[in-house]
Amino acid sequence: MTESSVLDLAPVVPVVVVEDVADAVPLARALVAGGLPAIEVTLRTPAALDAIRAIAAEVPDAVVGAGTVISPQNVADSVAAGARFLVSPGWTDTLLDAMKGSGVPFLPGVSTTSEVVALLERGVNEMKFFPAEAAGGVPYLKSLAGPLPQARFCPTGGVSAASAPSYLALKNVGCVGGSWMLPADAVAAKDWGRIETLAREAAGLR
């Protein structure tokens, strides 16, 4: 996978919070079956790294990545666990250097024009726009396309099944990140069929 292809794997990247590592593999299989192969497992729970390890080992059609990456240690741990891409909510020079040195594609988070320009200056033109809805949403990204056409985004944060098509219609958006295809009650009930159905609907948004 080239550094430029995270945004092109699927129109939607599911943002997954795994509380129980036993859920990781069936959850990933349901998402892949529904047409969403790129799966971002956030490092927000103690089970996250084991979940990445399990998906990487047991779901060959999944492209599993790590989200909420905020330190060089997170970068090292995620790649060691089998993460094939990295996503951060924001970035610093230290974190960016670690992600650049990781050998896997990454999407550093931005929410301001200055952050976008700073990343472009560092040779990075693919980024996560976060928190998308709170930071200005579709109108904001549309405004960036004029002066900064070389920047491409994965908006994440408050994106829903209803708002996703508006983001995906923008020429500077490669994909969106969201968790609406993973309703908490479906995960709790281990209703993988429902998750596969919702994933299929999300995959059809573009």
mmCIF file with all atom_site columns, N, CA, C and O in Angstrom, residues 95-117:
data_model
loop_
_atom_site.group_PDB
_atom_site.id
_atom_site.type_symbol
_atom_site.label_atom_id
_atom_site.label_alt_id
_atom_site.label_comp_id
_atom_site.label_asym_id
_atom_site.label_entity_id
_atom_site.label_seq_id
_atom_site.pdbx_PDB_ins_code
_atom_site.Cartn_x
_atom_site.Cartn_y
_atom_site.Cartn_z
_atom_site.occupancy
_atom_site.B_iso_or_equiv
_atom_site.pdbx_formal_charge
_atom_site.auth_seq_id
_atom_site.auth_comp_id
_atom_site.auth_asym_id
_atom_site.auth_atom_id
_atom_site.pdbx_PDB_model_num
ATOM 1  N N  . LEU A 1 95  ? 5.607  13.859 16.765 1.00 0.00 ? 95  LEU A N  1
ATOM 2  C CA . LEU A 1 95  ? 4.699  12.801 16.336 1.00 0.00 ? 95  LEU A CA 1
ATOM 3  C C  . LEU A 1 95  ? 4.798  12.584 14.826 1.00 0.00 ? 95  LEU A C  1
ATOM 4  O O  . LEU A 1 95  ? 4.828  11.441 14.351 1.00 0.00 ? 95  LEU A O  1
ATOM 5  N N  . LEU A 1 96  ? 4.892  13.679 14.079 1.00 0.00 ? 96  LEU A N  1
ATOM 6  C CA . LEU A 1 96  ? 4.979  13.561 12.624 1.00 0.00 ? 96  LEU A CA 1
ATOM 7  C C  . LEU A 1 96  ? 6.250  12.828 12.205 1.00 0.00 ? 96  LEU A C  1
ATOM 8  O O  . LEU A 1 96  ? 6.216  11.963 11.315 1.00 0.00 ? 96  LEU A O  1
ATOM 9  N N  . ASP A 1 97  ? 7.357  13.134 12.853 1.00 0.00 ? 97  ASP A N  1
ATOM 10 C CA . ASP A 1 97  ? 8.613  12.441 12.541 1.00 0.00 ? 97  ASP A CA 1
ATOM 11 C C  . ASP A 1 97  ? 8.479  10.943 12.808 1.00 0.00 ? 97  ASP A C  1
ATOM 12 O O  . ASP A 1 97  ? 8.962  10.116 12.030 1.00 0.00 ? 97  ASP A O  1
ATOM 13 N N  . ALA A 1 98  ? 7.821  10.592 13.912 1.00 0.00 ? 98  ALA A N  1
ATOM 14 C CA . ALA A 1 98  ? 7.635  9.176  14.242 1.00 0.00 ? 98  ALA A CA 1
ATOM 15 C C  . ALA A 1 98  ? 6.741  8.490  13.210 1.00 0.00 ? 98  ALA A C  1
ATOM 16 O O  . ALA A 1 98  ? 7.032  7.374  12.765 1.00 0.00 ? 98  ALA A O  1
ATOM 17 N N  . MET A 1 99  ? 5.674  9.166  12.796 1.00 0.00 ? 99  MET A N  1
ATOM 18 C CA . MET A 1 99  ? 4.774  8.568  11.807 1.00 0.00 ? 99  MET A CA 1
ATOM 19 C C  . MET A 1 99  ? 5.473  8.445  10.457 1.00 0.00 ? 99  MET A C  1
ATOM 20 O O  . MET A 1 99  ? 5.347  7.425  9.773  1.00 0.00 ? 99  MET A O  1
ATOM 21 N N  . LYS A 1 100 ? 6.250  9.469  10.093 1.00 0.00 ? 100 LYS A N  1
ATOM 22 C CA . LYS A 1 100 ? 6.989  9.405  8.827  1.00 0.00 ? 100 LYS A CA 1
ATOM 23 C C  . LYS A 1 100 ? 8.012  8.271  8.833  1.00 0.00 ? 100 LYS A C  1
ATOM 24 O O  . LYS A 1 100 ? 8.263  7.646  7.810  1.00 0.00 ? 100 LYS A O  1
ATOM 25 N N  . GLY A 1 101 ? 8.594  8.015  9.999  1.00 0.00 ? 101 GLY A N  1
ATOM 26 C CA . GLY A 1 101 ? 9.610  6.976  10.102 1.00 0.00 ? 101 GLY A CA 1
ATOM 27 C C  . GLY A 1 101 ? 9.047  5.572  10.290 1.00 0.00 ? 101 GLY A C  1
ATOM 28 O O  . GLY A 1 101 ? 9.807  4.602  10.333 1.00 0.00 ? 101 GLY A O  1
ATOM 29 N N  . SER A 1 102 ? 7.725  5.462  10.382 1.00 0.00 ? 102 SER A N  1
ATOM 30 C CA . SER A 1 102 ? 7.100  4.179  10.727 1.00 0.00 ? 102 SER A CA 1
ATOM 31 C C  . SER A 1 102 ? 7.083  3.184  9.578  1.00 0.00 ? 102 SER A C  1
ATOM 32 O O  . SER A 1 102 ? 6.945  1.984  9.794  1.00 0.00 ? 102 SER A O  1
ATOM 33 N N  . GLY A 1 103 ? 7.177  3.704  8.345  1.00 0.00 ? 103 GLY A N  1
ATOM 34 C CA . GLY A 1 103 ? 7.106  2.817  7.196  1.00 0.00 ? 103 GLY A CA 1
ATOM 35 C C  . GLY A 1 103 ? 5.695  2.498  6.744  1.00 0.00 ? 103 GLY A C  1
ATOM 36 O O  . GLY A 1 103 ? 5.500  1.764  5.782  1.00 0.00 ? 103 GLY A O  1
ATOM 37 N N  . VAL A 1 104 ? 4.681  3.028  7.431  1.00 0.00 ? 104 VAL A N  1
ATOM 38 C CA . VAL A 1 104 ? 3.295  2.808  7.005  1.00 0.00 ? 104 VAL A CA 1
ATOM 39 C C  . VAL A 1 104 ? 2.632  4.158  6.720  1.00 0.00 ? 104 VAL A C  1
ATOM 40 O O  . VAL A 1 104 ? 3.067  5.195  7.230  1.00 0.00 ? 104 VAL A O  1
ATOM 41 N N  . PRO A 1 105 ? 1.573  4.157  5.893  1.00 0.00 ? 105 PRO A N  1
ATOM 42 C CA . PRO A 1 105 ? 0.866  5.408  5.602  1.00 0.00 ? 105 PRO A CA 1
ATOM 43 C C  . PRO A 1 105 ? 0.244  5.993  6.868  1.00 0.00 ? 105 PRO A C  1
ATOM 44 O O  . PRO A 1 105 ? -0.059 5.257  7.810  1.00 0.00 ? 105 PRO A O  1
ATOM 45 N N  . PHE A 1 106 ? 0.044  7.305  6.863  1.00 0.00 ? 106 PHE A N  1
ATOM 46 C CA . PHE A 1 106 ? -0.517 7.950  8.052  1.00 0.00 ? 106 PHE A CA 1
ATOM 47 C C  . PHE A 1 106 ? -1.343 9.158  7.653  1.00 0.00 ? 106 PHE A C  1
ATOM 48 O O  . PHE A 1 106 ? -1.130 9.767  6.599  1.00 0.00 ? 106 PHE A O  1
ATOM 49 N N  . LEU A 1 107 ? -2.306 9.481  8.504  1.00 0.00 ? 107 LEU A N  1
ATOM 50 C CA . LEU A 1 107 ? -3.147 10.661 8.315  1.00 0.00 ? 107 LEU A CA 1
ATOM 51 C C  . LEU A 1 107 ? -3.067 11.504 9.581  1.00 0.00 ? 107 LEU A C  1
ATOM 52 O O  . LEU A 1 107 ? -3.741 11.211 10.570 1.00 0.00 ? 107 LEU A O  1
ATOM 53 N N  . PRO A 1 108 ? -2.226 12.536 9.593  1.00 0.00 ? 108 PRO A N  1
ATOM 54 C CA . PRO A 1 108 ? -2.168 13.421 10.759 1.00 0.00 ? 108 PRO A CA 1
ATOM 55 C C  . PRO A 1 108 ? -3.406 14.312 10.799 1.00 0.00 ? 108 PRO A C  1
ATOM 56 O O  . PRO A 1 108 ? -3.915 14.731 9.757  1.00 0.00 ? 108 PRO A O  1
ATOM 57 N N  . GLY A 1 109 ? -3.881 14.594 12.003 1.00 0.00 ? 109 GLY A N  1
ATOM 58 C CA . GLY A 1 109 ? -5.096 15.387 12.148 1.00 0.00 ? 109 GLY A CA 1
ATOM 59 C C  . GLY A 1 109 ? -4.852 16.884 12.091 1.00 0.00 ? 109 GLY A C  1
ATOM 60 O O  . GLY A 1 109 ? -3.867 17.387 12.622 1.00 0.00 ? 109 GLY A O  1
ATOM 61 N N  . VAL A 1 110 ? -5.784 17.581 11.434 1.00 0.00 ? 110 VAL A N  1
ATOM 62 C CA . VAL A 1 110 ? -5.738 19.045 11.351 1.00 0.00 ? 110 VAL A CA 1
ATOM 63 C C  . VAL A 1 110 ? -7.147 19.608 11.562 1.00 0.00 ? 110 VAL A C  1
ATOM 64 O O  . VAL A 1 110 ? -8.135 18.939 11.295 1.00 0.00 ? 110 VAL A O  1
ATOM 65 N N  . SER A 1 111 ? -7.207 20.852 12.036 1.00 0.00 ? 111 SER A N  1
ATOM 66 C CA . SER A 1 111 ? -8.501 21.530 12.089 1.00 0.00 ? 111 SER A CA 1
ATOM 67 C C  . SER A 1 111 ? -8.397 22.999 11.698 1.00 0.00 ? 111 SER A C  1
ATOM 68 O O  . SER A 1 111 ? -9.394 23.709 11.725 1.00 0.00 ? 111 SER A O  1
ATOM 69 N N  . THR A 1 112 ? -7.185 23.459 11.330 1.00 0.00 ? 112 THR A N  1
ATOM 70 C CA . THR A 1 112 ? -7.023 24.855 10.918 1.00 0.00 ? 112 THR A CA 1
ATOM 71 C C  . THR A 1 112 ? -6.214 24.946 9.624  1.00 0.00 ? 112 THR A C  1
ATOM 72 O O  . THR A 1 112 ? -5.437 24.047 9.302  1.00 0.00 ? 112 THR A O  1
ATOM 73 N N  . THR A 1 113 ? -6.382 26.060 8.940  1.00 0.00 ? 113 THR A N  1
ATOM 74 C CA . THR A 1 113 ? -5.646 26.294 7.703  1.00 0.00 ? 113 THR A CA 1
ATOM 75 C C  . THR A 1 113 ? -4.140 26.287 7.939  1.00 0.00 ? 113 THR A C  1
ATOM 76 O O  . THR A 1 113 ? -3.384 25.732 7.147  1.00 0.00 ? 113 THR A O  1
ATOM 77 N N  . SER A 1 114 ? -3.703 26.873 9.036  1.00 0.00 ? 114 SER A N  1
ATOM 78 C CA . SER A 1 114 ? -2.264 26.938 9.326  1.00 0.00 ? 114 SER A CA 1
ATOM 79 C C  . SER A 1 114 ? -1.665 25.541 9.495  1.00 0.00 ? 114 SER A C  1
ATOM 80 O O  . SER A 1 114 ? -0.543 25.278 9.060  1.00 0.00 ? 114 SER A O  1
ATOM 81 N N  . GLU A 1 115 ? -2.429 24.643 10.135 1.00 0.00 ? 115 GLU A N  1
ATOM 82 C CA . GLU A 1 115 ? -1.940 23.267 10.309 1.00 0.00 ? 115 GLU A CA 1
ATOM 83 C C  . GLU A 1 115 ? -1.806 22.571 8.959  1.00 0.00 ? 115 GLU A C  1
ATOM 84 O O  . GLU A 1 115 ? -0.863 21.817 8.726  1.00 0.00 ? 115 GLU A O  1
ATOM 85 N N  . VAL A 1 116 ? -2.760 22.822 8.072  1.00 0.00 ? 116 VAL A N  1
ATOM 86 C CA . VAL A 1 116 ? -2.707 22.234 6.726  1.00 0.00 ? 116 VAL A CA 1
ATOM 87 C C  . VAL A 1 116 ? -1.468 22.737 5.993  1.00 0.00 ? 116 VAL A C  1
ATOM 88 O O  . VAL A 1 116 ? -0.702 21.953 5.411  1.00 0.00 ? 116 VAL A O  1
ATOM 89 N N  . VAL A 1 117 ? -1.245 24.049 6.040  1.00 0.00 ? 117 VAL A N  1
ATOM 90 C CA . VAL A 1 117 ? -0.085 24.638 5.360  1.00 0.00 ? 117 VAL A CA 1
ATOM 91 C C  . VAL A 1 117 ? 1.219  24.080 5.941  1.00 0.00 ? 117 VAL A C  1
ATOM 92 O O  . VAL A 1 117 ? 2.159  23.763 5.206  1.00 0.00 ? 117 VAL A O  1
#
